[in-house]
mmCIF file of C-alpha atoms in Angstrom:
data_model
loop_
_atom_site.group_PDB
_atom_site.id
_atom_site.type_symbol
_atom_site.label_atom_id
_atom_site.label_comp_id
_atom_site.label_asym_id
_atom_site.label_seq_id
_atom_site.Cartn_x
_atom_site.Cartn_y
_atom_site.Cartn_z
ATOM 1 C CA UNK A 1 137.155 141.406 -94.120
ATOM 2 C CA UNK A 2 134.683 139.222 -92.783
ATOM 3 C CA UNK A 3 132.059 139.953 -91.550
ATOM 4 C CA UNK A 4 128.842 138.691 -88.957
ATOM 5 C CA UNK A 5 125.773 141.032 -88.625
ATOM 6 C CA UNK A 6 123.293 139.852 -86.681
ATOM 7 C CA UNK A 7 124.200 136.198 -87.423
ATOM 8 C CA UNK A 8 121.413 133.765 -86.342
ATOM 9 C CA UNK A 9 120.489 130.056 -87.170
ATOM 10 C CA UNK A 10 120.257 127.048 -87.280
ATOM 11 C CA UNK A 11 118.137 125.465 -85.111
ATOM 12 C CA UNK A 12 119.173 122.706 -82.693
ATOM 13 C CA UNK A 13 117.852 120.216 -81.358
ATOM 14 C CA UNK A 14 116.061 122.181 -78.639
ATOM 15 C CA UNK A 15 114.606 124.405 -81.094
ATOM 16 C CA UNK A 16 117.117 127.409 -80.837
ATOM 17 C CA UNK A 17 119.242 128.498 -82.833
ATOM 18 C CA UNK A 18 122.827 127.537 -82.189
ATOM 19 C CA UNK A 19 124.136 130.883 -82.671
ATOM 20 C CA UNK A 20 122.097 133.654 -82.113
ATOM 21 C CA UNK A 21 122.651 137.702 -83.050
ATOM 22 C CA UNK A 22 126.219 137.292 -83.723
ATOM 23 C CA UNK A 23 127.903 140.672 -84.984
ATOM 24 C CA UNK A 24 131.913 141.146 -85.043
ATOM 25 C CA UNK A 25 134.563 142.573 -87.854
ATOM 26 C CA UNK A 26 137.605 139.691 -88.896
ATOM 27 C CA UNK A 27 139.484 142.656 -90.423
ATOM 28 C CA UNK A 28 142.833 141.809 -92.459
ATOM 29 C CA UNK A 29 145.921 141.132 -91.678
ATOM 30 C CA UNK A 30 144.750 140.161 -88.216
ATOM 31 C CA UNK A 31 144.412 136.980 -87.212
ATOM 32 C CA UNK A 32 140.585 136.365 -84.939
ATOM 33 C CA UNK A 33 140.318 133.483 -83.027
ATOM 34 C CA UNK A 34 136.084 132.612 -81.431
ATOM 35 C CA UNK A 35 137.094 130.666 -78.081
ATOM 36 C CA UNK A 36 134.486 128.850 -76.436
ATOM 37 C CA UNK A 37 133.530 125.699 -74.569
ATOM 38 C CA UNK A 38 132.440 122.407 -76.489
ATOM 39 C CA UNK A 39 129.102 122.779 -78.744
ATOM 40 C CA UNK A 40 129.294 126.762 -77.787
ATOM 41 C CA UNK A 41 128.632 127.366 -81.604
ATOM 42 C CA UNK A 42 132.840 127.914 -83.414
ATOM 43 C CA UNK A 43 132.008 124.888 -86.347
ATOM 44 C CA UNK A 44 128.239 126.228 -87.102
ATOM 45 C CA UNK A 45 130.187 130.237 -87.129
ATOM 46 C CA UNK A 46 132.305 128.980 -89.774
ATOM 47 C CA UNK A 47 129.753 127.121 -91.887
ATOM 48 C CA UNK A 48 127.222 130.620 -91.836
ATOM 49 C CA UNK A 49 130.396 132.297 -93.359
ATOM 50 C CA UNK A 50 130.646 130.120 -95.489
ATOM 51 C CA UNK A 51 126.910 130.224 -96.078
ATOM 52 C CA UNK A 52 126.862 126.261 -96.007
ATOM 53 C CA UNK A 53 123.609 126.371 -93.623
ATOM 54 C CA UNK A 54 121.414 128.185 -93.139
ATOM 55 C CA UNK A 55 120.872 132.143 -91.256
ATOM 56 C CA UNK A 56 119.348 135.278 -90.781
ATOM 57 C CA UNK A 57 121.298 138.115 -90.997
ATOM 58 C CA UNK A 58 124.467 138.678 -92.929
ATOM 59 C CA UNK A 59 127.947 137.201 -93.328
ATOM 60 C CA UNK A 60 130.213 138.687 -95.559
ATOM 61 C CA UNK A 61 133.753 138.468 -96.922
ATOM 62 C CA UNK A 62 135.048 141.790 -98.400
ATOM 63 C CA UNK A 63 131.673 142.994 -98.583
ATOM 64 C CA UNK A 64 129.609 139.758 -100.368
ATOM 65 C CA UNK A 65 128.032 136.820 -99.588
ATOM 66 C CA UNK A 66 130.218 133.796 -100.421
ATOM 67 C CA UNK A 67 128.024 133.168 -102.698
ATOM 68 C CA UNK A 68 128.249 136.112 -104.934
ATOM 69 C CA UNK A 69 131.845 135.100 -104.674
ATOM 70 C CA UNK A 70 132.253 134.383 -108.296
ATOM 71 C CA UNK A 71 135.170 132.803 -107.640
ATOM 72 C CA UNK A 72 135.089 131.469 -103.353
ATOM 73 C CA UNK A 73 138.516 129.328 -103.279
ATOM 74 C CA UNK A 74 140.510 132.058 -105.021
ATOM 75 C CA UNK A 75 139.107 134.610 -102.557
ATOM 76 C CA UNK A 76 138.597 132.448 -99.081
ATOM 77 C CA UNK A 77 140.059 128.810 -97.912
ATOM 78 C CA UNK A 78 138.558 126.905 -95.395
ATOM 79 C CA UNK A 79 139.304 123.977 -93.431
ATOM 80 C CA UNK A 80 136.781 122.848 -91.796
ATOM 81 C CA UNK A 81 135.507 120.027 -89.151
ATOM 82 C CA UNK A 82 137.281 116.413 -90.351
ATOM 83 C CA UNK A 83 137.915 116.914 -93.916
ATOM 84 C CA UNK A 84 139.166 113.588 -95.477
ATOM 85 C CA UNK A 85 140.918 113.463 -98.717
ATOM 86 C CA UNK A 86 139.314 110.470 -100.947
ATOM 87 C CA UNK A 87 141.385 107.344 -99.659
ATOM 88 C CA UNK A 88 141.658 106.600 -103.313
ATOM 89 C CA UNK A 89 143.166 109.321 -104.756
ATOM 90 C CA UNK A 90 146.900 110.269 -104.971
ATOM 91 C CA UNK A 91 148.232 113.304 -102.806
ATOM 92 C CA UNK A 92 148.866 114.895 -106.414
ATOM 93 C CA UNK A 93 145.834 113.666 -108.021
ATOM 94 C CA UNK A 94 143.572 115.309 -104.709
ATOM 95 C CA UNK A 95 145.504 118.442 -105.400
ATOM 96 C CA UNK A 96 145.227 118.959 -109.398
ATOM 97 C CA UNK A 97 141.359 117.907 -109.176
ATOM 98 C CA UNK A 98 141.152 120.972 -106.578
ATOM 99 C CA UNK A 99 142.777 123.424 -108.132
ATOM 100 C CA UNK A 100 140.785 122.179 -111.657
ATOM 101 C CA UNK A 101 137.303 122.937 -109.592
ATOM 102 C CA UNK A 102 139.406 126.738 -107.973
ATOM 103 C CA UNK A 103 139.606 127.480 -111.952
ATOM 104 C CA UNK A 104 143.912 127.915 -111.070
ATOM 105 C CA UNK A 105 146.731 126.338 -113.806
ATOM 106 C CA UNK A 106 147.332 122.158 -112.388
ATOM 107 C CA UNK A 107 150.720 123.046 -111.746
ATOM 108 C CA UNK A 108 149.626 125.143 -108.154
ATOM 109 C CA UNK A 109 149.073 121.545 -106.712
ATOM 110 C CA UNK A 110 153.183 120.963 -107.195
ATOM 111 C CA UNK A 111 153.542 124.407 -105.948
ATOM 112 C CA UNK A 112 151.730 123.382 -102.578
ATOM 113 C CA UNK A 113 152.826 119.893 -102.379
ATOM 114 C CA UNK A 114 156.791 121.442 -101.867
ATOM 115 C CA UNK A 115 155.064 124.416 -99.567
ATOM 116 C CA UNK A 116 153.586 121.842 -97.035
ATOM 117 C CA UNK A 117 156.997 119.310 -97.336
ATOM 118 C CA UNK A 118 155.123 116.709 -99.433
ATOM 119 C CA UNK A 119 156.769 116.993 -102.471
ATOM 120 C CA UNK A 120 157.867 113.524 -101.688
ATOM 121 C CA UNK A 121 154.741 111.955 -100.957
ATOM 122 C CA UNK A 122 152.874 113.595 -104.251
ATOM 123 C CA UNK A 123 152.747 109.410 -105.448
ATOM 124 C CA UNK A 124 150.914 107.946 -102.488
ATOM 125 C CA UNK A 125 147.347 107.044 -101.782
ATOM 126 C CA UNK A 126 145.715 109.039 -99.234
ATOM 127 C CA UNK A 127 144.425 106.427 -97.729
ATOM 128 C CA UNK A 128 148.338 105.711 -96.354
ATOM 129 C CA UNK A 129 149.346 109.429 -95.133
ATOM 130 C CA UNK A 130 149.628 110.205 -91.251
ATOM 131 C CA UNK A 131 146.711 111.735 -89.768
ATOM 132 C CA UNK A 132 149.767 114.788 -89.764
ATOM 133 C CA UNK A 133 150.293 114.338 -93.445
ATOM 134 C CA UNK A 134 146.512 114.337 -94.437
ATOM 135 C CA UNK A 135 146.193 117.421 -92.234
ATOM 136 C CA UNK A 136 148.636 119.556 -94.302
ATOM 137 C CA UNK A 137 147.498 117.942 -97.574
ATOM 138 C CA UNK A 138 143.752 119.052 -96.539
ATOM 139 C CA UNK A 139 145.556 122.459 -95.559
ATOM 140 C CA UNK A 140 147.330 123.156 -98.927
ATOM 141 C CA UNK A 141 144.292 122.279 -100.461
ATOM 142 C CA UNK A 142 142.424 125.057 -98.572
ATOM 143 C CA UNK A 143 145.213 127.060 -100.211
ATOM 144 C CA UNK A 144 144.692 126.224 -103.288
ATOM 145 C CA UNK A 145 143.039 129.371 -105.145
ATOM 146 C CA UNK A 146 145.742 131.574 -103.375
ATOM 147 C CA UNK A 147 143.241 132.908 -100.977
ATOM 148 C CA UNK A 148 143.714 136.229 -99.093
ATOM 149 C CA UNK A 149 141.685 134.838 -96.109
ATOM 150 C CA UNK A 150 142.050 131.581 -94.449
ATOM 151 C CA UNK A 151 138.986 129.846 -92.083
ATOM 152 C CA UNK A 152 140.212 127.185 -89.901
ATOM 153 C CA UNK A 153 138.408 124.698 -87.508
ATOM 154 C CA UNK A 154 140.685 123.094 -84.824
ATOM 155 C CA UNK A 155 143.661 123.086 -87.280
ATOM 156 C CA UNK A 156 145.299 121.189 -85.219
ATOM 157 C CA UNK A 157 142.627 119.217 -82.870
ATOM 158 C CA UNK A 158 145.158 115.119 -81.999
ATOM 159 C CA UNK A 159 148.102 116.494 -83.859
ATOM 160 C CA UNK A 160 151.367 115.194 -82.054
ATOM 161 C CA UNK A 161 153.206 118.318 -80.654
ATOM 162 C CA UNK A 162 155.841 118.443 -83.913
ATOM 163 C CA UNK A 163 152.876 118.214 -86.426
ATOM 164 C CA UNK A 164 151.464 121.112 -84.944
ATOM 165 C CA UNK A 165 154.400 123.462 -85.223
ATOM 166 C CA UNK A 166 154.753 122.454 -88.329
ATOM 167 C CA UNK A 167 150.979 123.053 -89.215
ATOM 168 C CA UNK A 168 151.351 126.829 -87.225
ATOM 169 C CA UNK A 169 154.767 127.479 -89.037
ATOM 170 C CA UNK A 170 152.601 126.618 -92.607
ATOM 171 C CA UNK A 171 150.047 129.459 -91.365
ATOM 172 C CA UNK A 172 152.097 131.921 -89.927
ATOM 173 C CA UNK A 173 154.256 131.531 -93.410
ATOM 174 C CA UNK A 174 151.329 131.983 -95.636
ATOM 175 C CA UNK A 175 149.872 134.631 -93.253
ATOM 176 C CA UNK A 176 153.206 136.806 -94.109
#
């Protein structure tokens, strides 16, 4: 479960908090969606939950702040903003580096390449990927530790309908 309790921060341009006293529970097995107009603070909430921005209040994953989780990639996967793999790395190299950072076997990279339909692209450089393929690669990166929770920030933004449907299917499949 993810909990936000009185979550407040960081200060915006007007020296007021971007997020002010937010409290909610995201229960296991449920999809929780943050809705709001552009600039409302949805992306900021995700950063606060992950401990990537200064805040007051509590942001907990299974009762603990992310900074207290020994191997966070094994518990929570995140796709924030517009993440980009290093353009010079191969698709497989990117995932193997992520696997090493998460403390999981390198073979996990090949499992995920298969799962996201990119096995045939394993030796391509990230710079040559289409936007949809790149998004699949960063989703695979979020899944590298086989986490129980995913935080996705606009995962289908700017994708064509076919790629968006494919990504939705991958996430639904992961959720079971």
